[in-house]
Coordinates of C-alpha atoms and ligand atoms in Angstrom, one line a residue:
M1 CA -39.2 -0.1 0.6
E2 CA -36.2 -1.3 -1.4
K3 CA -35.1 2.2 -1.9
S4 CA -34.9 2.9 1.8
Y5 CA -32.7 -0.2 2.2
M6 CA -30.4 1.1 -0.4
I7 CA -30.2 4.5 1.4
Y8 CA -29.3 2.7 4.7
G9 CA -26.8 0.6 2.9
V10 CA -25.0 3.5 1.3
G11 CA -25.2 5.5 4.6
F12 CA -23.6 2.6 6.5
L13 CA -20.9 2.2 3.9
L14 CA -20.1 5.9 3.9
S15 CA -19.8 6.1 7.7
Y16 CA -17.7 3.0 7.7
I17 CA -15.3 4.5 5.2
F18 CA -15.3 7.8 7.1
F19 CA -14.4 6.2 10.4
K20 CA -11.7 4.0 8.8
F21 CA -10.2 7.1 7.2
R22 CA -10.4 9.1 10.4
K23 CA -8.7 6.3 12.3
G24 CA -5.9 6.1 9.7
L25 CA -5.5 9.9 10.0
V26 CA -5.3 9.8 13.8
L27 CA -2.8 6.9 13.7
G28 CA -0.7 8.8 11.2
K29 CA -0.7 11.9 13.4
N30 CA 0.1 9.9 16.6
K31 CA 3.0 8.1 14.8
K32 CA 4.4 11.5 13.8
S33 CA 4.5 12.4 17.4
L34 CA 7.0 9.6 18.0
R35 CA 9.7 11.4 16.0
N36 CA 12.9 12.0 18.1
K37 CA 11.4 10.2 21.1
V38 CA 13.9 8.2 23.2
V39 CA 12.6 4.6 23.5
V40 CA 14.4 2.1 25.8
I41 CA 13.7 -1.5 24.8
T42 CA 14.7 -4.5 27.0
G43 CA 15.2 -7.8 25.3
A44 CA 16.2 -6.0 22.1
S45 CA 18.7 -8.7 21.0
S46 CA 16.0 -11.1 19.7
G47 CA 12.4 -11.7 18.8
L48 CA 9.8 -9.1 19.8
G49 CA 12.3 -6.6 21.2
E50 CA 14.2 -6.7 18.0
G51 CA 11.0 -6.3 16.0
L52 CA 10.0 -3.3 18.2
A53 CA 13.4 -1.7 17.7
H54 CA 12.8 -1.9 14.0
E55 CA 9.3 -0.3 14.2
F56 CA 10.3 2.6 16.6
Y57 CA 13.5 3.2 14.7
K58 CA 11.6 3.5 11.4
E59 CA 9.3 6.1 13.0
G60 CA 12.3 8.3 13.8
C61 CA 12.9 7.4 17.4
L62 CA 16.2 7.1 19.2
V63 CA 16.1 3.5 20.2
V64 CA 18.2 2.3 23.2
L65 CA 18.8 -1.5 22.8
C66 CA 19.2 -3.4 26.0
A67 CA 19.9 -7.1 26.7
R68 CA 22.7 -9.3 27.9
R69 CA 24.3 -10.4 24.6
R70 CA 26.4 -7.5 23.3
Q71 CA 27.1 -9.3 20.0
E72 CA 23.4 -9.7 19.2
L73 CA 22.7 -6.1 20.1
D74 CA 25.5 -5.1 17.7
R75 CA 23.8 -7.2 15.0
V76 CA 20.5 -5.5 15.6
R77 CA 22.1 -2.1 15.5
N78 CA 23.9 -2.9 12.2
D79 CA 20.6 -4.2 10.7
L80 CA 18.9 -1.0 11.6
L81 CA 21.7 1.2 10.3
S82 CA 21.6 -0.6 6.9
L83 CA 17.8 0.0 6.4
P84 CA 17.3 2.2 3.4
S85 CA 15.9 5.6 4.4
S86 CA 15.1 8.9 2.8
E87 CA 15.2 10.7 6.1
Q88 CA 17.8 11.3 8.8
R89 CA 17.5 8.8 11.6
H90 CA 19.0 8.5 15.0
P91 CA 21.7 5.9 15.3
P92 CA 20.6 3.3 17.9
V93 CA 22.4 3.2 21.2
I94 CA 23.4 0.0 22.9
V95 CA 23.4 -0.4 26.7
P96 CA 23.9 -4.0 27.8
M97 CA 21.9 -5.0 30.9
D98 CA 21.1 -8.2 32.9
L99 CA 17.5 -8.1 34.3
N100 CA 18.6 -10.7 36.8
D101 CA 21.0 -8.2 38.3
T102 CA 18.3 -6.0 39.8
E103 CA 20.7 -4.0 42.0
D104 CA 22.6 -2.8 39.0
L105 CA 19.6 -1.6 37.0
P106 CA 19.5 1.9 38.5
N107 CA 23.1 2.3 37.3
V108 CA 22.0 1.2 33.8
V109 CA 19.3 3.9 33.8
K110 CA 21.9 6.5 34.8
K111 CA 24.1 5.3 32.0
I112 CA 21.2 5.6 29.5
L113 CA 20.3 9.1 30.7
S114 CA 24.0 10.2 30.5
I115 CA 23.9 9.3 26.8
T116 CA 20.4 10.2 25.7
E117 CA 19.4 12.8 28.3
R118 CA 15.8 11.7 28.1
I119 CA 13.7 8.6 28.3
D120 CA 10.3 9.0 26.8
I121 CA 9.1 5.4 26.5
L122 CA 10.3 2.4 28.5
I123 CA 9.4 -0.9 27.0
N124 CA 9.8 -3.8 29.5
N125 CA 10.0 -6.7 27.0
G126 CA 12.9 -8.9 28.1
G127 CA 11.9 -12.2 29.6
I128 CA 12.3 -15.9 29.7
S129 CA 9.7 -18.7 29.7
H130 CA 9.4 -22.0 31.6
R131 CA 8.8 -25.7 30.7
G132 CA 8.2 -28.0 33.7
S133 CA 5.7 -29.2 36.2
V134 CA 5.5 -27.6 39.7
I135 CA 6.6 -30.7 41.4
D136 CA 9.8 -31.1 39.3
T137 CA 10.8 -27.5 39.0
K138 CA 13.6 -26.4 41.4
L139 CA 12.8 -23.3 43.4
D140 CA 15.9 -21.7 41.9
V141 CA 14.2 -21.8 38.6
D142 CA 11.1 -20.2 39.9
I143 CA 13.1 -17.4 41.5
R144 CA 15.2 -16.8 38.4
I145 CA 12.1 -16.5 36.1
M146 CA 10.3 -14.2 38.6
T147 CA 13.4 -12.1 39.0
V148 CA 14.0 -11.6 35.3
N149 CA 10.4 -11.2 34.2
Y150 CA 9.0 -9.4 37.1
F151 CA 11.5 -7.9 39.5
G152 CA 13.8 -6.8 36.7
S153 CA 11.0 -4.9 35.0
V154 CA 9.9 -3.5 38.4
A155 CA 13.4 -2.3 39.2
L156 CA 13.9 -0.7 35.8
T157 CA 10.5 1.0 36.1
K158 CA 11.3 2.4 39.5
A159 CA 14.6 3.7 38.3
V160 CA 13.0 5.5 35.3
L161 CA 9.9 6.9 37.2
P162 CA 11.5 9.8 39.1
Y163 CA 12.8 11.1 35.8
M164 CA 9.4 10.9 34.1
V165 CA 7.6 12.4 37.1
K166 CA 10.0 15.4 36.9
E167 CA 9.4 15.7 33.2
K168 CA 5.6 15.3 33.7
S169 CA 5.5 13.0 30.8
G170 CA 6.4 9.5 29.8
K171 CA 5.1 6.1 28.9
I172 CA 5.8 2.7 30.5
V173 CA 5.0 -0.4 28.5
F174 CA 5.0 -4.0 29.8
I175 CA 5.0 -7.0 27.4
S176 CA 3.1 -9.5 29.4
S177 CA 1.4 -12.6 27.7
V178 CA -1.9 -14.3 27.4
Q179 CA -0.4 -16.3 30.2
G180 CA -0.5 -13.1 32.3
L181 CA -4.3 -13.5 32.2
I182 CA -4.7 -17.3 32.2
S183 CA -2.4 -20.0 33.4
I184 CA -1.7 -23.3 31.6
P185 CA -0.1 -26.4 33.0
G186 CA 3.7 -26.7 32.6
R187 CA 4.4 -22.9 32.8
S188 CA 3.6 -22.1 36.4
S189 CA 6.6 -19.7 37.0
Y190 CA 6.2 -17.9 33.7
A191 CA 2.4 -17.4 34.1
A192 CA 2.9 -16.3 37.7
S193 CA 5.6 -13.7 36.7
K194 CA 3.3 -12.3 34.0
H195 CA 0.2 -12.2 36.2
A196 CA 2.4 -10.3 38.7
L197 CA 3.2 -7.8 35.9
Q198 CA -0.5 -7.3 35.2
A199 CA -1.2 -6.4 38.8
F200 CA 1.8 -4.1 39.1
A201 CA 0.8 -2.3 35.9
D202 CA -2.8 -1.7 37.0
S203 CA -1.6 -0.2 40.4
L204 CA 1.1 1.9 38.7
R205 CA -1.3 3.2 36.0
A206 CA -3.6 4.7 38.6
E207 CA -0.8 6.1 40.6
V208 CA 1.1 7.9 37.8
S209 CA -1.9 9.1 35.7
H210 CA -1.8 12.6 37.3
H211 CA 1.8 12.9 36.4
N212 CA 0.9 12.5 32.8
I213 CA 2.6 9.1 32.6
G214 CA 0.8 6.4 30.6
V215 CA 1.0 2.7 31.3
T216 CA 0.3 0.1 28.6
I217 CA 0.3 -3.6 29.1
I218 CA 0.2 -5.9 26.1
S219 CA -0.6 -9.6 26.3
P220 CA 0.4 -11.4 23.1
G221 CA -0.4 -14.9 22.2
Y222 CA 2.2 -17.0 20.4
V223 CA 4.7 -15.1 18.3
Q224 CA 7.5 -16.6 16.2
T225 CA 10.5 -15.9 18.4
Q226 CA 13.2 -17.8 20.3
L227 CA 11.1 -17.8 23.5
S228 CA 10.6 -21.6 23.7
M229 CA 14.2 -22.3 22.7
N230 CA 15.4 -20.1 25.5
A231 CA 12.9 -21.4 28.1
L232 CA 14.2 -22.9 31.3
T233 CA 13.3 -26.5 32.2
A234 CA 12.6 -27.8 35.7
T235 CA 16.3 -28.2 36.4
G236 CA 17.2 -24.8 34.9
Q237 CA 18.6 -26.1 31.6
T238 CA 17.8 -24.4 28.4
Y239 CA 14.7 -26.1 26.8
G240 CA 16.2 -25.7 23.3
K241 CA 13.1 -26.8 21.3
M242 CA 11.0 -24.7 19.0
D243 CA 7.4 -25.4 20.0
A244 CA 4.9 -25.9 17.2
T245 CA 2.7 -23.3 18.8
T246 CA 5.5 -20.7 18.7
E247 CA 6.4 -21.7 15.2
N248 CA 2.8 -21.1 14.0
G249 CA 2.3 -17.9 15.9
Y250 CA 2.2 -14.3 14.7
T251 CA 5.2 -13.0 12.9
C252 CA 7.4 -10.7 14.9
E253 CA 6.8 -8.0 12.3
Y254 CA 3.0 -8.2 12.6
A255 CA 3.1 -8.3 16.4
S256 CA 5.6 -5.4 16.7
K257 CA 3.5 -3.2 14.4
E258 CA 0.3 -3.9 16.4
M259 CA 2.2 -3.1 19.6
L260 CA 3.5 0.2 18.3
K261 CA -0.1 1.1 17.3
A262 CA -1.4 0.2 20.8
I263 CA 1.4 2.3 22.4
V264 CA 0.8 5.4 20.2
E265 CA -3.0 5.1 20.8
N266 CA -2.3 5.2 24.6
K267 CA -4.2 1.9 25.2
N268 CA -4.3 0.8 28.8
E269 CA -4.2 -2.9 27.9
V270 CA -4.3 -4.9 24.8
V271 CA -4.7 -8.6 24.2
L272 CA -3.0 -9.4 20.9
A273 CA -4.1 -12.9 20.3
P274 CA -6.3 -15.1 18.2
P275 CA -9.9 -16.1 19.2
T276 CA -8.9 -19.4 21.0
A277 CA -6.8 -17.5 23.5
R278 CA -9.6 -14.9 23.9
I279 CA -12.1 -17.6 24.6
G280 CA -9.8 -19.0 27.2
I281 CA -9.6 -15.7 28.9
F282 CA -13.4 -15.3 28.7
L283 CA -14.0 -18.8 30.2
R284 CA -11.5 -18.3 33.0
H285 CA -13.4 -15.2 34.2
F286 CA -17.0 -16.1 33.4
I287 CA -17.3 -19.9 33.4
P288 CA -14.2 -20.8 35.5
S289 CA -15.2 -24.4 36.1
L290 CA -15.1 -25.1 32.3
Y291 CA -11.7 -23.5 32.1
F292 CA -10.4 -25.6 35.0
L293 CA -11.7 -28.8 33.4
A294 CA -10.1 -28.0 30.0
M295 CA -6.7 -27.4 31.8
V296 CA -7.0 -30.8 33.6
K297 CA -7.4 -32.4 30.2
R298 CA -4.5 -30.5 28.9
A299 CA -2.3 -31.4 31.9
K300 CA -3.2 -35.1 31.4
K301 CA -2.0 -35.0 27.8
L302 CA 1.3 -33.4 29.0
M303 CA 1.9 -36.2 31.5
V304 CA 1.3 -38.9 28.9
K305 CA 4.0 -37.5 26.7
Ligands
LIG1 N1 7.0 -15.4 21.7 C1 5.9 -15.5 22.2 O1 5.1 -16.4 21.9 C2 5.5 -14.6 23.4 C3 4.1 -14.6 23.8 C4 3.7 -13.8 24.8 C5 4.7 -13.0 25.4 N2 6.0 -13.0 25.0 C6 6.9 -12.1 25.7 O2 7.7 -11.3 24.8 C7 8.9 -10.9 25.4 C8 10.0 -11.1 24.4 O3 10.3 -12.5 24.2 P1 10.5 -13.2 22.8 O4 9.3 -14.0 22.5 O5 10.9 -12.1 21.8 O6 11.6 -14.2 23.1 P2 13.2 -14.3 22.8 O7 13.4 -14.3 21.3 O8 13.8 -15.4 23.6 O9 13.8 -12.9 23.3 C9 13.9 -12.7 24.7 C10 14.7 -11.4 25.0 O10 14.8 -11.2 26.4 C11 16.2 -11.0 26.7 N3 16.5 -11.5 28.0 C12 16.4 -12.8 28.5 N4 16.9 -12.8 29.8 C13 17.4 -11.6 30.0 C14 18.1 -11.1 31.1 N5 18.4 -11.8 32.2 N6 18.5 -9.8 31.1 C15 18.2 -9.0 30.0 N7 17.6 -9.5 28.9 C16 17.2 -10.8 28.9 C17 17.0 -11.8 25.6 O11 18.3 -11.2 25.5 P3 19.7 -11.8 26.0 O12 19.6 -13.3 25.9 O13 20.7 -11.2 25.0 O14 19.8 -11.2 27.3 C18 16.1 -11.5 24.4 O15 16.5 -10.3 23.8 C19 9.0 -11.8 26.7 O16 8.7 -11.0 27.8 C20 8.0 -12.9 26.5 O17 7.5 -13.3 27.7 C21 6.4 -13.8 24.0
LIG2 C1 20.9 -14.0 39.3 O1 21.1 -13.2 40.4 C2 21.3 -13.9 41.6 C3 21.4 -12.8 42.7 O2 22.2 -11.8 42.4 C4 22.6 -14.7 41.5 O3 22.9 -15.4 42.7 C5 22.5 -15.6 40.4 O4 23.7 -16.3 40.2 C6 22.1 -14.9 39.1 N1 21.8 -15.9 38.1 C7 22.3 -15.8 36.8 C8 21.9 -16.9 35.9 O5 22.9 -14.9 36.4

């Protein structure tokens, strides 16, 4: 009797080690396939985009750093160039862009292709958040957040797609948010823009699958970045505060590493968040009345403040 338990135990342990080992091997192999790939990252001047630039650069990719602030992009590029390395790496390329300027984004893609000749992975990461109630928030602010977070990524994706279709390969990544799956009070515009991205990504994935183009959408919970500092208030001012939730979130390094893994594993969607956020998503879909009640409580607390 006891002997058979031991055999089961050892068997379980061995298969666990085997699968862990296999997973490590597969990840290692997939990571190797990243070498020399051209990876365009929007919002590369700060936070997650900067973290992603580090991870892809270290895997031997040619990273194209995009955002508005040229100086910050230079800083990120210099940081990358000063990383110690035993292997030859591709110097990062800087192409400034404004996601609000959707009409100019096709020109930006042309410019990138004229330098790199290829785009293997597009990471739509650049974005801004929102702090304000629906009643107070000026429509201009809603439009701006929707434009930068949603239409900017859509315009960029549309500009890159014909090229990827011709090549019969490519990968389009969207950095959404837990708030692309559930909305909380005080962030209506942000949550709406991220929900829109989720819907867009699901349609796109089905459409381009036979062109051998993959679509990955990643929904992180709080990550330690400048997102709350840069958020727009109801009147369109910069919020300028570091929220405790953001401060206590995942480190950029951890989140970026997990994102790279999800991308090389060709995941369709990933929720990169702690259990509380996952419970929220579960409740919203399976016991919505409970979720709505919890949000009413949360909104009341916001109003008292
Ligand atoms: N931090 C979190 O807790 C969290 C959670 C879930 C999802 N996310 C998502 O992660 C992504 C990255 O944000 P982050 O957290 O790293 O915040 P961040 O530190 O504020 O970085 C935002 C990036 O977006 C760029 N950006 C903003 N407006 C732009 C515009 N008009 N045109 C081009 N680029 C623009 C900024 O660059 P410039 O200012 O130089 O243009 C910056 O590089 C966002 O999509 C955000 O929604 C973050
Ligand atoms: C965003 O783009 C719109 C339309 O081109 C323009 O009117 C507006 O001034 C831009 N906003 C910012 C903050 O650049």
